Short mmCIF file of C-alpha atoms in Angstrom, two decimals:
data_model
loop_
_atom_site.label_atom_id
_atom_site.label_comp_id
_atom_site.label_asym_id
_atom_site.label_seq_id
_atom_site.Cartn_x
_atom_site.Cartn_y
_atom_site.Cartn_z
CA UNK A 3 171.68 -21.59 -59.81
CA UNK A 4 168.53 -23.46 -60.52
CA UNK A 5 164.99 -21.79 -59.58
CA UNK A 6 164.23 -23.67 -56.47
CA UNK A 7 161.09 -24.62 -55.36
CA UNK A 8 158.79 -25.48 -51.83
CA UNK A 9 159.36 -29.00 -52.38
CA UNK A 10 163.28 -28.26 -52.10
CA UNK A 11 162.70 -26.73 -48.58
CA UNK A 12 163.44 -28.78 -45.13
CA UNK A 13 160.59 -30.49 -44.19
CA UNK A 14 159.81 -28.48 -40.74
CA UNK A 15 159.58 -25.08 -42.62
CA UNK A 16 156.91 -27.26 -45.49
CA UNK A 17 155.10 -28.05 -42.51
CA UNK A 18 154.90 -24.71 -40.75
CA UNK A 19 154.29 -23.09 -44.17
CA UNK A 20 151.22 -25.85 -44.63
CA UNK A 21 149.84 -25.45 -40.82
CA UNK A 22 148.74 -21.58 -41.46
CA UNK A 23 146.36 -22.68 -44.49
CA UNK A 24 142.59 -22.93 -44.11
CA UNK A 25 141.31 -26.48 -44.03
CA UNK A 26 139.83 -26.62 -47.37
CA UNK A 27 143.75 -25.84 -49.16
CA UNK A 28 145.05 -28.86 -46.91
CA UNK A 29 142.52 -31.10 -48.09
CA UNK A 30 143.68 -29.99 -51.92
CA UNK A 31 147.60 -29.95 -51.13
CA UNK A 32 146.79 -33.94 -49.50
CA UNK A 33 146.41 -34.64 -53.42
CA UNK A 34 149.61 -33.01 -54.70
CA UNK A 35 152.04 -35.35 -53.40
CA UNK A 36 152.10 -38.32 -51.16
CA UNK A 37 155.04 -36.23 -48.14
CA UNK A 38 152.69 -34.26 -48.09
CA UNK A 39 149.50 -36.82 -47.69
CA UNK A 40 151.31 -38.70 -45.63
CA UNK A 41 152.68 -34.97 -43.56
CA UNK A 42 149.17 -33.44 -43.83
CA UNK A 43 147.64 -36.78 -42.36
CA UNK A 44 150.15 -37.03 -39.41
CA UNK A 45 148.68 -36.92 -35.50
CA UNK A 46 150.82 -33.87 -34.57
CA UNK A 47 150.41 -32.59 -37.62
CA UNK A 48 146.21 -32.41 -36.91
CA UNK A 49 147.11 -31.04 -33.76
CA UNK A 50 148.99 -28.17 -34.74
CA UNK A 51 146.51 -26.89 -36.77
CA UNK A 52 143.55 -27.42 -33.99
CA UNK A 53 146.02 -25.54 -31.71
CA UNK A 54 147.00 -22.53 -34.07
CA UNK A 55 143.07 -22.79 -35.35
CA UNK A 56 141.54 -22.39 -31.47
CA UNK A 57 144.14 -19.32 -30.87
CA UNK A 58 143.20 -17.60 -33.94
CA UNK A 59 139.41 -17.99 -33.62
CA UNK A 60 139.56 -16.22 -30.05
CA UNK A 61 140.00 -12.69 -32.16
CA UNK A 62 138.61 -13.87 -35.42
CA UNK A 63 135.82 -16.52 -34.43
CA UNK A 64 133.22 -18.25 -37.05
CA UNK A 65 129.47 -18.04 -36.21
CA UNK A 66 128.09 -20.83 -38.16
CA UNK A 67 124.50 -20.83 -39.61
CA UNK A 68 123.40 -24.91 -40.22
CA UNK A 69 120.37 -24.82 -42.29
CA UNK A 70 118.28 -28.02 -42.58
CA UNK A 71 118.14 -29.34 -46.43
CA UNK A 72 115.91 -28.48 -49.41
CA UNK A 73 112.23 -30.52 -48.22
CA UNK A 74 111.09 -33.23 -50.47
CA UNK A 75 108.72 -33.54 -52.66
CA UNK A 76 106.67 -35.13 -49.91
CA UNK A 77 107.22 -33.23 -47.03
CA UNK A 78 106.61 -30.45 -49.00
CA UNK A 79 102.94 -31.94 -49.70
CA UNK A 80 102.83 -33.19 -46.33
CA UNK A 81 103.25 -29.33 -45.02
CA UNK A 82 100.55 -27.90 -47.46
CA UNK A 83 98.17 -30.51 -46.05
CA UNK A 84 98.61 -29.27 -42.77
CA UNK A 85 98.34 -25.68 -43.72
CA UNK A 86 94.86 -26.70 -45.30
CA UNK A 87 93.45 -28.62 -42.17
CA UNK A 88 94.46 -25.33 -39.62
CA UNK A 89 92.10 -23.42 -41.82
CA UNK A 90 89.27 -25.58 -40.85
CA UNK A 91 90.06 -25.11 -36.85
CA UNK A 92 88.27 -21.92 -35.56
CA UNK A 93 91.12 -20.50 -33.30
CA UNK A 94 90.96 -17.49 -30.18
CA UNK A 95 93.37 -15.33 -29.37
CA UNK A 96 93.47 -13.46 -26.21
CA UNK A 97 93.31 -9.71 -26.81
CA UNK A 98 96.39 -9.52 -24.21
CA UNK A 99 98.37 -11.96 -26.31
CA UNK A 100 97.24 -10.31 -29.65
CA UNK A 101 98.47 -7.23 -28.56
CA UNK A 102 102.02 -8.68 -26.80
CA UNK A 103 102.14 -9.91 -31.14
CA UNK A 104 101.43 -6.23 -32.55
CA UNK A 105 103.95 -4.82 -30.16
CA UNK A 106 106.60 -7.71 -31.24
CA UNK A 107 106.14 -6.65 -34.80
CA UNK A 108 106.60 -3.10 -34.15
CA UNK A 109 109.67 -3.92 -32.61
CA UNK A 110 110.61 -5.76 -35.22
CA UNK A 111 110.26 -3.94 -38.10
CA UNK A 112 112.17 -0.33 -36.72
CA UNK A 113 114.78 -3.42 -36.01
CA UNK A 114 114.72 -3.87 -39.60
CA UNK A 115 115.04 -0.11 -40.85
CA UNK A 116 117.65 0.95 -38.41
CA UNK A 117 119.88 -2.06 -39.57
CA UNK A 118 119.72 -0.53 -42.94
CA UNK A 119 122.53 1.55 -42.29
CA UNK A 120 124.48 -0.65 -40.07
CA UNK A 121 128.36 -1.54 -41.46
CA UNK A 122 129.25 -5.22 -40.01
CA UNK A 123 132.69 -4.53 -42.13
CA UNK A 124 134.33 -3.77 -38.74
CA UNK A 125 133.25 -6.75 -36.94
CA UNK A 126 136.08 -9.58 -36.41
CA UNK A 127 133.11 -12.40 -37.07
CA UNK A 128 133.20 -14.44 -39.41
CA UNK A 129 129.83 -15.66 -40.83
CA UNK A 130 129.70 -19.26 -42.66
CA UNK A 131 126.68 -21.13 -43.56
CA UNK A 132 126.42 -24.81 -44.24
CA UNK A 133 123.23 -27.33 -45.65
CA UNK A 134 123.01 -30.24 -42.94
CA UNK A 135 122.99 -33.57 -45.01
CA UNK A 136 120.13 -35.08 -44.96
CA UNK A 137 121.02 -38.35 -43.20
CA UNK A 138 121.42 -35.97 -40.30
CA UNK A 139 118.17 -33.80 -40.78
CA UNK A 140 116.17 -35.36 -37.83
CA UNK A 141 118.83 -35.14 -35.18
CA UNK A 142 119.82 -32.09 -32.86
CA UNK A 143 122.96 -30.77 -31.99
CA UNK A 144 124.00 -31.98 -28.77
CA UNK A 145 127.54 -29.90 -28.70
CA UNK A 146 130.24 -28.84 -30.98
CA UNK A 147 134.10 -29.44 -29.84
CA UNK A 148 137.45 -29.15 -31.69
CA UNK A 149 135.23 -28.99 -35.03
CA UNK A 150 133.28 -31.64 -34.04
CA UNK A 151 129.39 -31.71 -34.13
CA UNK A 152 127.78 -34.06 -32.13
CA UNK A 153 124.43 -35.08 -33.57
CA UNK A 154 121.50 -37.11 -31.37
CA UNK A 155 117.86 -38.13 -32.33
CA UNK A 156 115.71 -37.06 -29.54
CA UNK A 157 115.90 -40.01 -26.99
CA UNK A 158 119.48 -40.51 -28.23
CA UNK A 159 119.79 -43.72 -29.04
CA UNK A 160 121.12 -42.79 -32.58
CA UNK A 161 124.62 -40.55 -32.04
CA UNK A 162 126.44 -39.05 -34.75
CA UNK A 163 130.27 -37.40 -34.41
CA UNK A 164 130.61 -35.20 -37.63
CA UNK A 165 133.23 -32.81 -39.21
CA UNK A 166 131.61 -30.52 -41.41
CA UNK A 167 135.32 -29.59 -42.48
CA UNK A 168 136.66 -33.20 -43.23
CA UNK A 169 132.93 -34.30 -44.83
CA UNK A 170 133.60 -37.24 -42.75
CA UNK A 171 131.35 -38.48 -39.60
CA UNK A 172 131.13 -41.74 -37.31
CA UNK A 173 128.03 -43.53 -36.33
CA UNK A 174 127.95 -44.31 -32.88
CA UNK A 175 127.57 -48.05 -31.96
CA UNK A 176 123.78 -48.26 -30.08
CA UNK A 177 123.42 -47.67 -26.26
CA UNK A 178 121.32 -49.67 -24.49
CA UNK A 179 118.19 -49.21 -25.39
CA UNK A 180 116.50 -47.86 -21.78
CA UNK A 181 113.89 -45.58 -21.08
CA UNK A 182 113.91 -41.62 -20.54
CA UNK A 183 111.19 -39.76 -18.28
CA UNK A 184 112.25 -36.56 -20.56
CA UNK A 185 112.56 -35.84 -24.14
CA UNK A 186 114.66 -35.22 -25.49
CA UNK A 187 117.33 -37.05 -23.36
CA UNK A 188 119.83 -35.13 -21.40
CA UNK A 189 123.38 -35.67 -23.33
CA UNK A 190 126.54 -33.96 -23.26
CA UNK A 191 129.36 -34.05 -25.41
CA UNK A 192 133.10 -33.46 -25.37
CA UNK A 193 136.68 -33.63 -25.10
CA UNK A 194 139.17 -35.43 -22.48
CA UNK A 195 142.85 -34.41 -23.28
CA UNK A 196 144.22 -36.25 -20.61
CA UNK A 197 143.13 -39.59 -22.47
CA UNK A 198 143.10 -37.93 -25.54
CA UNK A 199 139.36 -39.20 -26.39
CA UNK A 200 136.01 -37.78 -26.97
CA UNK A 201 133.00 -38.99 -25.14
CA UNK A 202 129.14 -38.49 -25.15
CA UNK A 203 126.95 -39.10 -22.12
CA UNK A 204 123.26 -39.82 -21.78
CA UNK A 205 121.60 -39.92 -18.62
CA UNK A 206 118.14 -42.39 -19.08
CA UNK A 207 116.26 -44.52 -16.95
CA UNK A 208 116.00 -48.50 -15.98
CA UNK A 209 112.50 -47.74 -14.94
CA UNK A 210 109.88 -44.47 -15.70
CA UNK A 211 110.43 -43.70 -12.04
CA UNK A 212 114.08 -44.23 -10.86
CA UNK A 213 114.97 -41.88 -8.49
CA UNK A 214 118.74 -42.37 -9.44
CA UNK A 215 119.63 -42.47 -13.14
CA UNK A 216 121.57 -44.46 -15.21
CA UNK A 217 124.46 -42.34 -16.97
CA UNK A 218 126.24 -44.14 -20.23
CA UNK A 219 128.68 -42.76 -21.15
CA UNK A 220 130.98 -43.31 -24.55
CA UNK A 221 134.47 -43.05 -25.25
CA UNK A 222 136.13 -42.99 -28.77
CA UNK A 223 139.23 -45.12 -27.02
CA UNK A 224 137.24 -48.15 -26.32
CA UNK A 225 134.42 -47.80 -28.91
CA UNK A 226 132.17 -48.46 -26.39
CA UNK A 227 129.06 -47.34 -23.99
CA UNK A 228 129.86 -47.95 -20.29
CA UNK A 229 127.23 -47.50 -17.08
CA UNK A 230 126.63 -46.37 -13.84
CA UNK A 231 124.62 -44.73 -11.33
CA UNK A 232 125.42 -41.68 -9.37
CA UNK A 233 123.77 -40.52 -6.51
CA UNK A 234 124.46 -36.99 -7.09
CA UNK A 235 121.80 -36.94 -9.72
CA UNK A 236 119.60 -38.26 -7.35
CA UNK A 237 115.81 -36.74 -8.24
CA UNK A 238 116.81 -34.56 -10.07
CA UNK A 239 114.27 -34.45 -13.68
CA UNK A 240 115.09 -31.26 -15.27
CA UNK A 241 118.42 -30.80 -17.26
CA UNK A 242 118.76 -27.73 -19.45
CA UNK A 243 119.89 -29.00 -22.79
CA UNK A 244 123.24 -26.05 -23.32
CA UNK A 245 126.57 -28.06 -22.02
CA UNK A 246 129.56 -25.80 -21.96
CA UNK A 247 133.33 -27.73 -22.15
CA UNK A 248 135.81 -25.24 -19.43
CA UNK A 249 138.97 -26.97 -18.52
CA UNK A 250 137.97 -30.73 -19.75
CA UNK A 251 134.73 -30.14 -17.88
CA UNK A 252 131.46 -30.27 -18.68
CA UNK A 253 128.70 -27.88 -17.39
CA UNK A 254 125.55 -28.00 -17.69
CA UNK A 255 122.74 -26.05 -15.57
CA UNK A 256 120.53 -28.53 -13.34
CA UNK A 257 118.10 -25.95 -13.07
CA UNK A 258 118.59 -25.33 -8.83
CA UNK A 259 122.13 -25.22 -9.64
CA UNK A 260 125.14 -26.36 -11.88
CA UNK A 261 125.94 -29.63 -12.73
CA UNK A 262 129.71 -30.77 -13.22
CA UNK A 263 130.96 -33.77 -14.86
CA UNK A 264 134.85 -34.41 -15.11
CA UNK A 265 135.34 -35.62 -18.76
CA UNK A 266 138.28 -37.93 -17.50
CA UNK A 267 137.32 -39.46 -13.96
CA UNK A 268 133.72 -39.65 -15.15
CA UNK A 269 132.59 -37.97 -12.12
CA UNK A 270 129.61 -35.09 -10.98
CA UNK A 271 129.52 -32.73 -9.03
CA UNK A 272 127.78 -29.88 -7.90
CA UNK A 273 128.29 -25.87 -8.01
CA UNK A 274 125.34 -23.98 -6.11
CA UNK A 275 124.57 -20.68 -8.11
CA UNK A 276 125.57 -17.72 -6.46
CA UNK A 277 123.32 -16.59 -3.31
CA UNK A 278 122.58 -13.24 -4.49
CA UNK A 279 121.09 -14.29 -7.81
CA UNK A 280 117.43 -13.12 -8.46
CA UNK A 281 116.96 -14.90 -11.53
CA UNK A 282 118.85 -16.56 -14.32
CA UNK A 283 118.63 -14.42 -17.31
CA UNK A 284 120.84 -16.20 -19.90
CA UNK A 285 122.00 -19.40 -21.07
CA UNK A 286 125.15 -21.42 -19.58
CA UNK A 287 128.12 -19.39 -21.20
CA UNK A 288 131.73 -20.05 -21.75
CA UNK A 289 133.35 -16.71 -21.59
CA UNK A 290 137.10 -16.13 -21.81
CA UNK A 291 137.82 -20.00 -20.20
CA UNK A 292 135.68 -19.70 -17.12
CA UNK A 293 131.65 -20.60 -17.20
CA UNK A 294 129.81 -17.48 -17.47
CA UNK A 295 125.63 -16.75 -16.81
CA UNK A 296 123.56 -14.00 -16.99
CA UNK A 297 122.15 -12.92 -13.73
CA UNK A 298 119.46 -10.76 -12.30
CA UNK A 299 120.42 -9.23 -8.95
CA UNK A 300 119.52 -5.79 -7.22
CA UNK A 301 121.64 -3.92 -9.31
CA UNK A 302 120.26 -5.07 -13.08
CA UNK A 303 121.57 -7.38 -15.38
CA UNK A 304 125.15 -8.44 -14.97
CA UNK A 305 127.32 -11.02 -16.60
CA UNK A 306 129.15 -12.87 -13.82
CA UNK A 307 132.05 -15.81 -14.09
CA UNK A 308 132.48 -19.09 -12.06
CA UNK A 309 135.61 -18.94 -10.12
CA UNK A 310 138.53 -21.57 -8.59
CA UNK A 311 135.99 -24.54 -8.46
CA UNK A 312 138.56 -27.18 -8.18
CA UNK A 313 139.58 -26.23 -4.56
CA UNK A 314 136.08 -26.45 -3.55
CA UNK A 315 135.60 -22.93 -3.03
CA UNK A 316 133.15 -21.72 -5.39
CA UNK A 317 132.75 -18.11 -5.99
CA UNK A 318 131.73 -15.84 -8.78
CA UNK A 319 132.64 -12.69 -10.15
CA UNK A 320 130.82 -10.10 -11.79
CA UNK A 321 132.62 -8.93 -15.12
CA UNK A 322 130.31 -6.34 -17.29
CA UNK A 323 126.53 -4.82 -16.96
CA UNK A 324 124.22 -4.91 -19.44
CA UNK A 325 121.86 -2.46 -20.17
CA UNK A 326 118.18 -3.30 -20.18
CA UNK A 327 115.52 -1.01 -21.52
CA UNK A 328 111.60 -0.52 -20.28
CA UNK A 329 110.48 -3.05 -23.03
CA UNK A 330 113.62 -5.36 -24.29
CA UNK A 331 116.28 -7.34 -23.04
CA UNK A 332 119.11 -8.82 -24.65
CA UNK A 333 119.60 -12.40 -23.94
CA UNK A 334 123.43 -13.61 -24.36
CA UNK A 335 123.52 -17.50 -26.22
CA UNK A 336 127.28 -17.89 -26.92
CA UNK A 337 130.58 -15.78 -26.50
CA UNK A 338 131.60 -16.10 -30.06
CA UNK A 339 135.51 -14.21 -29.31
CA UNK A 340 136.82 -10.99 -30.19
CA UNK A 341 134.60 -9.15 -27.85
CA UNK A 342 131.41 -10.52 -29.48
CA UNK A 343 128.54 -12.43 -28.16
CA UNK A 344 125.68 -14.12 -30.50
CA UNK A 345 122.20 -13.86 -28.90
CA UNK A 346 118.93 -12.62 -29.29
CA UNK A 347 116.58 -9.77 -28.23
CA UNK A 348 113.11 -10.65 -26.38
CA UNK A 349 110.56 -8.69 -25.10
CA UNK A 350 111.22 -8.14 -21.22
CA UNK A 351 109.89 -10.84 -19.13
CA UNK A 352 107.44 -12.34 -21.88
CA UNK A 353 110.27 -14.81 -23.15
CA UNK A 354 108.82 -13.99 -26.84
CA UNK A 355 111.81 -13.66 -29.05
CA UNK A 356 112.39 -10.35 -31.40
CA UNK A 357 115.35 -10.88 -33.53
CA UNK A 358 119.19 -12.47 -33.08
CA UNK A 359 121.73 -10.26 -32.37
CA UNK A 360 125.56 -9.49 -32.12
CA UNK A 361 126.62 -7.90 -28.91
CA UNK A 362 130.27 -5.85 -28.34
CA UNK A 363 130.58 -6.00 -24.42
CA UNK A 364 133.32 -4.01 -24.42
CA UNK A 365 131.97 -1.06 -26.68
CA UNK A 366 128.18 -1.78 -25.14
CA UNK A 367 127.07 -2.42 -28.36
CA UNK A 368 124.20 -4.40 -29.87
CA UNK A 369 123.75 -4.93 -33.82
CA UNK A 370 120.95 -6.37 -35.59
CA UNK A 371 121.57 -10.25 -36.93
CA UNK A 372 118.95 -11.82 -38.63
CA UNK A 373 115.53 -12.32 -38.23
CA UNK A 374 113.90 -16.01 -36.70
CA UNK A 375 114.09 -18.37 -39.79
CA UNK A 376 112.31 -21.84 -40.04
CA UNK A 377 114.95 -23.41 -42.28
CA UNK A 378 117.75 -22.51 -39.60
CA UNK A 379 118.99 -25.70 -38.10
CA UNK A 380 121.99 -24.29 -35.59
CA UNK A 381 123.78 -21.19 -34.61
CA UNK A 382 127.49 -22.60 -33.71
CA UNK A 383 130.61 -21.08 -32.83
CA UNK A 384 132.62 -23.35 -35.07
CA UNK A 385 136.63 -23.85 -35.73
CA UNK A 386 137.33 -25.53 -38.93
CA UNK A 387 139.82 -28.76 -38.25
CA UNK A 388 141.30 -31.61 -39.57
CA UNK A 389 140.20 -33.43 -36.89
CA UNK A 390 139.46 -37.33 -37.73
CA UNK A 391 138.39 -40.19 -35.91
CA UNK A 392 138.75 -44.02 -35.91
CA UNK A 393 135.93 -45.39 -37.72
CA UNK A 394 135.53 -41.69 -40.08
CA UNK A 395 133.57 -42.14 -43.28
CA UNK A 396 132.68 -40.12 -46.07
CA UNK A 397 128.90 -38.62 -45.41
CA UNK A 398 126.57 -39.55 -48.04
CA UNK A 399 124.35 -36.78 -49.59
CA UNK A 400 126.95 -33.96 -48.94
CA UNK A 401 125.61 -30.56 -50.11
CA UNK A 402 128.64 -27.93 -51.09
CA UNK A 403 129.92 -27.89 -47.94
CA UNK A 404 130.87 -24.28 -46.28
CA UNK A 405 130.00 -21.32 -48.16
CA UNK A 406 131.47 -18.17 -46.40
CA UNK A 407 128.87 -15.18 -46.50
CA UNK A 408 129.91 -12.06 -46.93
CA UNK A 409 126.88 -11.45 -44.76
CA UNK A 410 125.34 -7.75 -43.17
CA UNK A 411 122.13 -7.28 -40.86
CA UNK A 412 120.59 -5.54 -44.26
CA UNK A 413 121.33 -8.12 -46.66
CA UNK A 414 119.09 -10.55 -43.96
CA UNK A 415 116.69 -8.06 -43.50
CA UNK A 416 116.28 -8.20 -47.58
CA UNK A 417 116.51 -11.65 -47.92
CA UNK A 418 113.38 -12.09 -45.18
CA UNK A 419 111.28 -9.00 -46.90
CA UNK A 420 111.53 -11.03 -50.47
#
């Protein structure tokens, strides 16, 4: 009997076989035969690997390090010049404030020796790192969804929807062109199942002092920016710029309270924050499908979760303490899966920032990351898909694309001390 080989195997066990391979092998097996181009390229196809990708990441998740690119040759001069002209400023610093800095290097540095002996080779994370192009270096990130990145200038009136994975992004056409009392603009990004579209929403002003905005919102199904006014958003100025997507809605913390926006029926509303909350001591979170934030209440620091909202009955629940010392606290920025969070530690109440961390809730532990560094676009919890939309094209100026680090808190530490 001949030798037989994968190509003599029934198509639904090719494509189950094909499914479990990282993204970078499909895009090389899309060359090796036009079944499986044209099997690799199919809808379902895409969406069986976002599924089986989003289920694996919740015990083995990516934290993704965007760096901005290489400078040119004249921002590089442009930079020196500036260096040169804060010489020639006489500067004071207040002896309170010098001495908050002395105690924040301190801090720092033990940080830095007692990660010398830490072993990451345990943790379930991932760490990638990836060279923005630099058609995209000005933008920010507004949100990341099904591998995804949306990318905004500041006002927003340039949008970008990227897959890092693919190499492939869309250019969104221009909203209008209105005003914005705020920069940058409030925007939000993400993903409606029911209509099986993504859409991005600004919220901008007719006039410097409208009193009601004017939300836009786009939709990949019709191409196309719509308006409208809701009264819900009715004075309010300040928008946090996190969004968290929970069950095709998008959250986002209006400062008093959370703001809700139903990515299908287009619609806000709001969820008061619990009455017992002293202060907010964390970024929006999404935490094990429900919105999560950090609170301070009489009892310390606790992580608490946003309960049955869709009934109308709002409630929270707490779900893990976290230790704060006499000098530090830990600040959570993203649930990254497998028991991890990403964040960073600051000194207690001063809002001055010490180093990024990785947090195990469930073992109460805290590892040194990686020190602050300049060049560091984005920290992302990212799933690599095949994801595509109408309208993808090749980005120009790609660098290498993902690099996987084999990365440890002391081989950062050593990279920042060279």
């Amino acid at each position: 009997m001949a030798n037989k080989t994968i190509s003599d195997l029934p198509e639904g066990m090719v494509s189950e076989i094909l499914v479990r391979l990282p993204v970078k092998t499909l895009l090389i097996c899309k060359s090796v035969c036009k079944p499986w181009l044209s099997m690799i390229s199919n809808p379902h196809f895409v969406k069986s690997q976002l599924r089986r990708a989003i289920i694996a990441s919740m015990n083995t998740p990516t934290l993704l390090t965007i760096e901005n690119p290489p400078p040119t040759a004249e921002e590089l001069a442009f930079k020196m010049k500036a260096i040169e002209m804060e010489k020639n400023f006489v500067t004071y610093t207040a002896p309170a404030y010098e001495r908050l800095q002395e105690r924040r290097r301190e801090l720092v540095k033990q940080a830095v020796l007692d990660a010398k002996d830490q072993d990451l080779s345990s943790c379930p994370v991932q760490f990638d790192r990836l060279v923005v192009p630099r058609p995209f270096f000005p933008y920010g990130v507004v949100s990341c969804c099904n591998g995804i990145i949306c990318l905004a200038t500041g006002f927003g009136k340039t949008v970008c929807l990227w897959n890092p994975s693919i190499r492939k992004c869309k250019k969104l056409p221009h909203p209008q062109p209105y005003t914005s009392r705020k920069y940058p603009v409030k925007m939000g990004f993400g993903y409606d199942s029911i209509s099986d579209a993504y859409k991005v929403f600004r919220v901008v002003s007719e006039k410097l002092y409208d009193k009601v905005p004017i939300v836009q919102v786009y939709s990949t199904t019709t191409d196309s920016w719509r308006e409208f006014r809701d009264p819900i958003l009715k004075n309010y100025d300040n928008f946090r710029r996190i969004n968290i997507l929970v069950n095709g809605v998008l959250y986002f913390d209006g400062v008093e309270e959370l703001i809700a926006f139903d990515m299908h029926s287009e619609v806000f509303r709001i969820v008061p924050f619990p009455s017992f909350c002293h202060r907010k001591r964390s970024d929006l979170l999404e935490f094990q499908g429900s919105v999560a934030m950090v609170f301070q209440t009489e009892s310390g620091f606790d992580l608490w979760t946003l309960d049955d909202v869709v009934t109308g009955k709002v409630s929270w629940t707490k779900r893990f303490g976290i230790a704060v010392d006499s000098e530090t606290e830990l600040c959570l920025a993203k649930y990254l899966g497998g028991g991890q969070f990403f964040g960073q530690k600051l000194l207690l109440d001063k809002n001055i920032m010490l180093y990024n961390v990785l947090y195990n809730y469930q073992k109460k532990e805290t590892r040194f990351y990686k020190l602050p560094e300049e060049k560091i676009f984005a920290y992302l919890k990212y799933t690599e898909t095949l994801v595509s939309l109408d309208g993808f094209e090749p980005v120009d100026d790609t660098p290498t694309g993902f690099e996987h680090v084999d990365e440890t808190p002391t081989e950062s530490v050593s990279e920042k001390k060279g």
